[in-house]
Short mmCIF file of C-alpha atoms and ligand atoms in Angstrom, two decimals:
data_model
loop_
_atom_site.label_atom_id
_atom_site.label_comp_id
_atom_site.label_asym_id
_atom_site.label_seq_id
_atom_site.Cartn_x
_atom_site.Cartn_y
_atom_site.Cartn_z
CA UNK A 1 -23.48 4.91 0.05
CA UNK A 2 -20.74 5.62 -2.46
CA UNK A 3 -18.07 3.07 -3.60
CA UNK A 4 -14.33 4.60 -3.13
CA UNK A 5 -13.59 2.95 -6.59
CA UNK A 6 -9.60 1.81 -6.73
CA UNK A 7 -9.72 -0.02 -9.67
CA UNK A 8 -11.17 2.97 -11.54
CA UNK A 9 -9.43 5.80 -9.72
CA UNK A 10 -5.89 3.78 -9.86
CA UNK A 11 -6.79 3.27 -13.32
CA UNK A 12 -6.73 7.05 -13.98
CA UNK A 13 -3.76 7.55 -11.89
CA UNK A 14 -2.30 5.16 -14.96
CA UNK A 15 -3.56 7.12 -17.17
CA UNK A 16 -1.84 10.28 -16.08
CA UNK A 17 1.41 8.95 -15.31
CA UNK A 18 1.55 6.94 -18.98
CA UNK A 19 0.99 10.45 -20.53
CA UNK A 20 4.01 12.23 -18.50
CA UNK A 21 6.33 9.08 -19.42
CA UNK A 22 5.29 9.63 -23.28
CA UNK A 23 6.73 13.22 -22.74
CA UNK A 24 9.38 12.27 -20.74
CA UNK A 25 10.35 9.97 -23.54
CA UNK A 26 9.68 12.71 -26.24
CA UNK A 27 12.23 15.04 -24.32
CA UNK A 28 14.74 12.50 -24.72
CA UNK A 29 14.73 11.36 -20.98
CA UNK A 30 15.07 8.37 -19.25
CA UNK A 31 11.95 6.07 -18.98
CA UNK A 32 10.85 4.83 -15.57
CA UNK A 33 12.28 1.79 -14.93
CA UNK A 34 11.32 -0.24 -11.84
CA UNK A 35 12.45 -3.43 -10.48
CA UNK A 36 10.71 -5.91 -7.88
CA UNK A 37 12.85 -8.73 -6.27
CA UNK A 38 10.78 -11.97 -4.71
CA UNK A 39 11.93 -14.83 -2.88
CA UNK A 40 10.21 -17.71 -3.59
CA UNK A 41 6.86 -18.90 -4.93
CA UNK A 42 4.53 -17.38 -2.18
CA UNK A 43 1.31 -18.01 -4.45
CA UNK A 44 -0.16 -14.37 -2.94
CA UNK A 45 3.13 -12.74 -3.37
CA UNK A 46 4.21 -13.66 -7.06
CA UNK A 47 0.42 -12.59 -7.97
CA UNK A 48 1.14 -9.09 -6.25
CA UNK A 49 4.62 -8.61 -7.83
CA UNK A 50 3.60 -9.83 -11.64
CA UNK A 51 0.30 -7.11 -11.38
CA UNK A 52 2.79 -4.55 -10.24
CA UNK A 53 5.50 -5.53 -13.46
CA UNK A 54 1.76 -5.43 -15.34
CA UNK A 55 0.97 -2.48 -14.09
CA UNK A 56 4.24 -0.60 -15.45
CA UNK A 57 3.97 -2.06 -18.83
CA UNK A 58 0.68 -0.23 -18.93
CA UNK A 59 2.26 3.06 -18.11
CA UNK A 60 5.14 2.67 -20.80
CA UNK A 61 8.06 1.68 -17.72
CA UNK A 62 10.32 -0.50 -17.66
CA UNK A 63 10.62 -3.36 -15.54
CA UNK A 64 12.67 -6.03 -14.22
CA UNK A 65 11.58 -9.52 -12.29
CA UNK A 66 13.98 -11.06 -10.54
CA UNK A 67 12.83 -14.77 -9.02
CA UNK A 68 14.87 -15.85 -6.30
CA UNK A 69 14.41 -19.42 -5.13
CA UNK A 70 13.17 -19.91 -1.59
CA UNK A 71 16.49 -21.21 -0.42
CA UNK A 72 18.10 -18.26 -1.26
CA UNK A 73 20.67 -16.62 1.38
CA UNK A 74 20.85 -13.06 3.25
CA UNK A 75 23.74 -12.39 1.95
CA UNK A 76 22.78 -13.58 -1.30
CA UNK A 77 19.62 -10.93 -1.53
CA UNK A 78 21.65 -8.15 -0.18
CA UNK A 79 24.41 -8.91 -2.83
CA UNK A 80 21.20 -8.15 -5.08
CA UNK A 81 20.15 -5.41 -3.44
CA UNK A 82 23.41 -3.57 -3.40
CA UNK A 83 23.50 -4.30 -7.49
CA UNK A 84 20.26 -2.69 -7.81
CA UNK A 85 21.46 0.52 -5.53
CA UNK A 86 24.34 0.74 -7.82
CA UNK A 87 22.45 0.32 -11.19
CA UNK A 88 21.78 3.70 -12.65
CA UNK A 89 19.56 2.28 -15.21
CA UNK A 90 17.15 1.09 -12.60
CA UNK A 91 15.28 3.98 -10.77
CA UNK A 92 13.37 2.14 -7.83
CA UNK A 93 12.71 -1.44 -6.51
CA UNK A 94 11.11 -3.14 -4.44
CA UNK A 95 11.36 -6.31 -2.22
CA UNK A 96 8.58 -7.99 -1.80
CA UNK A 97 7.56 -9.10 1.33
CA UNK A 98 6.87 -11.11 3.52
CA UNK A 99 10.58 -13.08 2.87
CA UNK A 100 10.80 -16.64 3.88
CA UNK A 101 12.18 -17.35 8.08
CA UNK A 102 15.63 -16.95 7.50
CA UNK A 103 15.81 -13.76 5.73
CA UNK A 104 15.52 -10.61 8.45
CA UNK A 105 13.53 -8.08 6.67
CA UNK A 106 14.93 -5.83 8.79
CA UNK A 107 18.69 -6.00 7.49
CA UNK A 108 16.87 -5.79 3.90
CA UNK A 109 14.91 -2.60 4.56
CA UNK A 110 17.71 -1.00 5.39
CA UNK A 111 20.34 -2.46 2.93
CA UNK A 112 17.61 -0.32 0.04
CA UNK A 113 19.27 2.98 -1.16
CA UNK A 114 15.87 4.98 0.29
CA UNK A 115 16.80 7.55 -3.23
CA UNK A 116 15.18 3.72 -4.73
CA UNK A 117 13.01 2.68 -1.91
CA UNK A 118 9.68 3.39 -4.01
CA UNK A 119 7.74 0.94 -1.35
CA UNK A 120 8.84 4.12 1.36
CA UNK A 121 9.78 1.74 3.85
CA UNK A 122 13.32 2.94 4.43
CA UNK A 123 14.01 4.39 8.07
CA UNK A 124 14.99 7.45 6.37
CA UNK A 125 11.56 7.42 4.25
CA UNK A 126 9.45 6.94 7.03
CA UNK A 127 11.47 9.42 9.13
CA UNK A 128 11.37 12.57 6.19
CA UNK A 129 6.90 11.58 5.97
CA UNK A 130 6.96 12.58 9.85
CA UNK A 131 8.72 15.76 9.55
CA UNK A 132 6.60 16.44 6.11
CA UNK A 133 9.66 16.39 3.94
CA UNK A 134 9.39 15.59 0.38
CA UNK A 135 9.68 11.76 0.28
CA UNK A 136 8.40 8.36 -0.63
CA UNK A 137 5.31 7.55 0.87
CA UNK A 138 4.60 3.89 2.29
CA UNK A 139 2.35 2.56 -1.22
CA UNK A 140 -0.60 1.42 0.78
CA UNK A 141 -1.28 4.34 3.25
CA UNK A 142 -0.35 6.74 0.21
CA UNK A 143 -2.97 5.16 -2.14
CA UNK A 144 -5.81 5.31 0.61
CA UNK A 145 -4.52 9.43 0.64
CA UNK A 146 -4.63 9.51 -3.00
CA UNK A 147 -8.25 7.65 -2.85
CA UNK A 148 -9.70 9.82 -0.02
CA UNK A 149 -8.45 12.95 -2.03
CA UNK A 150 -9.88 12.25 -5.48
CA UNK A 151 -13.51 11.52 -3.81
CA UNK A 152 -12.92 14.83 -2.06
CA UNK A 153 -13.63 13.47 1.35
CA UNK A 154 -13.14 15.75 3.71
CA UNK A 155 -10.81 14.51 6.64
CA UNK A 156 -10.28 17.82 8.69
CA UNK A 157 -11.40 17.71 12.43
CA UNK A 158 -13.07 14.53 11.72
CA UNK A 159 -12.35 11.11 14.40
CA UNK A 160 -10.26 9.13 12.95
CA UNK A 161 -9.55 5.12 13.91
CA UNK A 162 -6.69 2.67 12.53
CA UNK A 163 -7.57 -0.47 13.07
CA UNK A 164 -3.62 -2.02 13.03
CA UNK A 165 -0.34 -0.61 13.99
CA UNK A 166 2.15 -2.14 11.04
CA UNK A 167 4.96 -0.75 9.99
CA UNK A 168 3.64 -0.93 6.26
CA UNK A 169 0.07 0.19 6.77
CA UNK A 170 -1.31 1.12 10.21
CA UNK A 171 1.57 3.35 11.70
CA UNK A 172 1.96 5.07 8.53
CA UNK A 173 -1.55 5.53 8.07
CA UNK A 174 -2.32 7.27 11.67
CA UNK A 175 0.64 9.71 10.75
CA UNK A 176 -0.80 10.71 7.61
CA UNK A 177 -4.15 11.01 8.78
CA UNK A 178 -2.83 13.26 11.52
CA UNK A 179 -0.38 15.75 10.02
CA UNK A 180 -1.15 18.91 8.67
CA UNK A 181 -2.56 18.43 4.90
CA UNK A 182 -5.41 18.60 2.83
CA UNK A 183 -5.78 14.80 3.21
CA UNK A 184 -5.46 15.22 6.80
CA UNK A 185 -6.07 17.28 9.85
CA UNK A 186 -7.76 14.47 11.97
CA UNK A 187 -7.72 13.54 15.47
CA UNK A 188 -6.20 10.01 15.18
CA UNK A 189 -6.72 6.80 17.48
CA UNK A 190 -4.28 3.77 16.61
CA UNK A 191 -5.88 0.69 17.57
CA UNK A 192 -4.43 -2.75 18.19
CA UNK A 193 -4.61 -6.04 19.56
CA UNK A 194 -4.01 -4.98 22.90
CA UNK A 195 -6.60 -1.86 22.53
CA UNK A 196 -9.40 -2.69 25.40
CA UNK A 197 -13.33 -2.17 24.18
CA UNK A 198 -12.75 -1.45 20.26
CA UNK A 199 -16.58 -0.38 19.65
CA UNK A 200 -15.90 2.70 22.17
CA UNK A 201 -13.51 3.81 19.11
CA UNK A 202 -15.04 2.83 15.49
CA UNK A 203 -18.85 4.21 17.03
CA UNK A 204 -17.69 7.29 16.92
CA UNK A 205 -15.71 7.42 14.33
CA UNK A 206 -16.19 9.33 11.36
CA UNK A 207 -13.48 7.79 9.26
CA UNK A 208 -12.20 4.16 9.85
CA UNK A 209 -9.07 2.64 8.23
CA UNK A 210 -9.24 -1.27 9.12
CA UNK A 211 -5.66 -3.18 8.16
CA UNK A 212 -5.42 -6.28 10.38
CA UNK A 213 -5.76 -8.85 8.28
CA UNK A 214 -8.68 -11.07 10.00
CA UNK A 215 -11.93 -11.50 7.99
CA UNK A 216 -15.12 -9.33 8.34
CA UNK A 217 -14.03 -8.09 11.80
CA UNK A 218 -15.62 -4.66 11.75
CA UNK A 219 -18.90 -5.11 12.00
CA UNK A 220 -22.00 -3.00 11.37
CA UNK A 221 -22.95 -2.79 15.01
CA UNK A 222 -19.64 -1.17 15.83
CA UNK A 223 -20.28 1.62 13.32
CA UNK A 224 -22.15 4.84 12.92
CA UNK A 225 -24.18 5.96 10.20
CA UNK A 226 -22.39 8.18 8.20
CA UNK A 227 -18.95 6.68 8.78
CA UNK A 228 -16.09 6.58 6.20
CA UNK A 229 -14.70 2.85 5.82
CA UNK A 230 -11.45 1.76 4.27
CA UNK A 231 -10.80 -1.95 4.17
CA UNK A 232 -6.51 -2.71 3.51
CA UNK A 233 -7.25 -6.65 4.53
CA UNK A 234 -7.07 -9.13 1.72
CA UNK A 235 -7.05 -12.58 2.92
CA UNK A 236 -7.47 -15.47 0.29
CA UNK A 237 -10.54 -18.15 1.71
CA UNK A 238 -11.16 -21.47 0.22
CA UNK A 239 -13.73 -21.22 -2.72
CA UNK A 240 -14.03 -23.87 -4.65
CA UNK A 241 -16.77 -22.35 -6.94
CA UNK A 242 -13.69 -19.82 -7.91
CA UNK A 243 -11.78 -20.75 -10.88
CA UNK A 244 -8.42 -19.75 -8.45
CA UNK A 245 -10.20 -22.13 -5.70
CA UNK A 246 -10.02 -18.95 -3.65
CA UNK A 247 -11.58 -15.69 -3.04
CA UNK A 248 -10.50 -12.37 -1.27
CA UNK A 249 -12.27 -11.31 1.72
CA UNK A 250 -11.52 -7.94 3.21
CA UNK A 251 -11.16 -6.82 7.25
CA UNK A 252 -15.14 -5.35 7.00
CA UNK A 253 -17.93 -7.22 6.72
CA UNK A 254 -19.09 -5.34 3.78
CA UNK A 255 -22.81 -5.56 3.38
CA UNK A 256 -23.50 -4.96 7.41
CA UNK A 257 -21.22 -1.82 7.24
CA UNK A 258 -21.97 -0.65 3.23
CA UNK A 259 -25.43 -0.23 4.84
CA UNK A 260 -24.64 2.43 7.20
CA UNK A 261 -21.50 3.66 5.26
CA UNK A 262 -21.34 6.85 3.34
CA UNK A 263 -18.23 5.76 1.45
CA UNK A 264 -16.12 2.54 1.91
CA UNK A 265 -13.84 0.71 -0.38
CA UNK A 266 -14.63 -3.35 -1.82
CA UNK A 267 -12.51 -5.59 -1.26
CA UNK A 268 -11.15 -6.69 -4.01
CA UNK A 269 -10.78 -3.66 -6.27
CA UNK A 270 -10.34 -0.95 -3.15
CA UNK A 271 -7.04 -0.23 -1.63
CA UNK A 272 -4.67 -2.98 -3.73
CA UNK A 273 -5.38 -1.28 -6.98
CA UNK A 274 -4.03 2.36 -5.10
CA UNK A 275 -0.86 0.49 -3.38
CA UNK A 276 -0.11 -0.44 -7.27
CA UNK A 277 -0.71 3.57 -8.31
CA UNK A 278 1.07 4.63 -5.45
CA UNK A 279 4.02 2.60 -6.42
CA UNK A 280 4.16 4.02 -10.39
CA UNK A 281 4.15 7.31 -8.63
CA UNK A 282 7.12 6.99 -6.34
CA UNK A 283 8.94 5.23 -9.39
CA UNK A 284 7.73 8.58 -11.90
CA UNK A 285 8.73 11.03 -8.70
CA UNK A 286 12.21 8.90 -8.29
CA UNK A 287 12.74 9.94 -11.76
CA UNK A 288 11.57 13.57 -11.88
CA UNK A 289 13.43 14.24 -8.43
CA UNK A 290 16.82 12.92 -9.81
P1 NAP B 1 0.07 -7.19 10.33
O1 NAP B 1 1.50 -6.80 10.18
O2 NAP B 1 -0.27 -8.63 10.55
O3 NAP B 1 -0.53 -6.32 11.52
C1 NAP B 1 -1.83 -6.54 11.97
C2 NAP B 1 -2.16 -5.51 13.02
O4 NAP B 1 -3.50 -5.74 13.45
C3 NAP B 1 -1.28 -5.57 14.27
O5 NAP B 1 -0.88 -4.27 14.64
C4 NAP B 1 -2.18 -6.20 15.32
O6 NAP B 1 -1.95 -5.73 16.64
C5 NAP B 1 -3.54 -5.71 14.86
N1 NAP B 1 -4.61 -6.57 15.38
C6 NAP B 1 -4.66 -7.92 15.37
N2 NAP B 1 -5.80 -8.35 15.96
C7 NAP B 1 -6.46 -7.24 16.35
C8 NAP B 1 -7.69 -7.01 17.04
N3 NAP B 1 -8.45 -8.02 17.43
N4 NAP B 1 -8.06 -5.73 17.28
C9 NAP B 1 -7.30 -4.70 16.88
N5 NAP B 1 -6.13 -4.85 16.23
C10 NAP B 1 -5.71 -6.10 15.98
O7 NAP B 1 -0.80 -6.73 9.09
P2 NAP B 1 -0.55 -5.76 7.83
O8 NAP B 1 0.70 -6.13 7.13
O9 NAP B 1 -0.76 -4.34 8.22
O10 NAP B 1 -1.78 -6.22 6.93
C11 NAP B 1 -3.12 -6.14 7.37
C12 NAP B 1 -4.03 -6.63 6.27
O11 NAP B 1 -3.90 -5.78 5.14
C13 NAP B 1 -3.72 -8.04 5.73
O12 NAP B 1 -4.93 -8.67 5.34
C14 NAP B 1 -2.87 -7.76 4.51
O13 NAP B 1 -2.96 -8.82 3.55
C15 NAP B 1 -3.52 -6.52 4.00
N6 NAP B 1 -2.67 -5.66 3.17
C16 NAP B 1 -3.22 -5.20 2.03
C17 NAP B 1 -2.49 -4.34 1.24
C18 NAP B 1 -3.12 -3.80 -0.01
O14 NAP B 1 -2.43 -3.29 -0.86
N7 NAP B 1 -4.44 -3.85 -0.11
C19 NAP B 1 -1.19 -3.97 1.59
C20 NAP B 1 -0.66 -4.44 2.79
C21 NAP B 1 -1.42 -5.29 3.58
P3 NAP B 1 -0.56 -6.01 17.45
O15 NAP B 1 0.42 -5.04 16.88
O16 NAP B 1 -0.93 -5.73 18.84
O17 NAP B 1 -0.21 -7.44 17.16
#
């Protein structure tokens, strides 16, 4: 079995974007500058946001946090929003999500400028990936492509399952697996809650792509030797032997499928590290594209 690595893979991805922003900065051009909006003080969500504002200090970007408190109005945010689609000194942002009750994440997907949506969640961004037209690609499902290309795994005719149909991961995901690339070429199965005798799907699939957010769900007995595995669920559990008080358990239950796995991703240090990557590349492609 082979670890797919994100931590060390993302951290090369750093690497080579932090070298093309020193030249972009010796040419006497602008320096990446992202920005990341969050409402509230979502204890999960402020630790994604500050690794991603970490994450593009390490690269030489800029970045801007902005905090808003949880009370804060839809018309308030999209008042942000539009200032952020009008600032030419900010390349790309990002919302985090989820937003508290009252905000519809729908009217704030769509109020991003997609020439800024880095997270690629932008009707238009989703809608140029499924024609193949150059675009932003969704950070998660782009960072598993990334991963799956730098092992050189190879994904044509192979089976694959998506365990989750999200807008943000599992939809995405299928599409890319599916289309025409050399990360690519498979025959595809989208699986959800409603999907009727799982194990038929994942024991005969050669790659599986698990992003539904409930604890070691995929099993070992409803995988085949040989199998690909990539894990997208992070859900924080009580630990009180954890400095945090918590640690993160993925959607596999690792040691049961590592066994039978040729590659699969840990959880943590798999697929978050590549969503983070994925997201300094749309923000270094928003820049080169302008
Ligand atoms: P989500 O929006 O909650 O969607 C979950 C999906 O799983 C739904 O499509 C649901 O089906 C499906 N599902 C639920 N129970 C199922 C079952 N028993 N069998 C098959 N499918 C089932 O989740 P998400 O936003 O995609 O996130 C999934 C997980 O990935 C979470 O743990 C999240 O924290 C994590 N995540 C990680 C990253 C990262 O960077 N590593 C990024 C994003 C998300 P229905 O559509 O029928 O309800």
């Amino acid at each position: 079995m082979i670890l797919l690595d994100g931590k060390k893979t993302s951290n090369e991805i750093k690497e080579e974007i932090a070298k093309k922003v020193e030249l972009l900065k010796q040419n006497g051009k602008k320096t990446p500058h992202l920005a990341a909006v969050i409402v509230g003080e979502n204890g999960a969500s402020l630790t994604y946001v500050n690794a991603k504002v970490k994450a593009c200090e390490k690269v030489g970007f800029e970045s801007t946090l902005i905090n808003l408190p949880e009370d804060t109005t839809e018309e308030k945010l999209l008042d942000v929003i539009r200032d952020l689609n009008t600032n030419d000194e900010i390349d790309g942002f990002i919302v985090q999500l989820p937003l508290p009750k009252h905000i519809d994440e729908h009217k704030v997907t769509l109020a991003i400028s997609p020439a800024k949506d880095v997270d690629g969640f932008h009707p238009e961004n989703l809608g140029r990936m499924v024609l193949d037209l150059p675009t932003f690609l969704p950070a998660t499902p782009y960072g598993i492509v990334q991963l799956l290309d730098r092992y050189n795994i190879e994904t044509s005719g192979k089976s694959c399952v998506v365990i989750g149909r999200s807008h943000i991961v599992g939809s995405p995901m299928s599409i890319l697996m599916s289309r025409n690339n050399k990360v690519g070429n498979c025959t595809v199965t989208l699986t959800h809650s409603r999907t009727k005798n799982l194990i038929d799907y994942t024991k005969n699939a050669d790659i599986i792509i698990v992003a539904l957010g409930k604890t070691e769900f995929l099993t070992g007995e409803m995988v085949k030797d040989g199998v690909v595995v990539v894990d997208v669920g992070i859900t924080r559990v009580k630990d009180d032997t954890k400095k945090s008080g918590f640690k993160l358990l993925g959607d596999v239950k690792f040691d049961e499928v590592a066994a039978k796995a040729s590659y699969i991703t840990p959880v943590p240090g798999g697929v978050g590290p590549m969503t983070i990557a994925s997201l300094l590349m749309n923000t270094l492609q928003a820049v080169e594209t302008k």
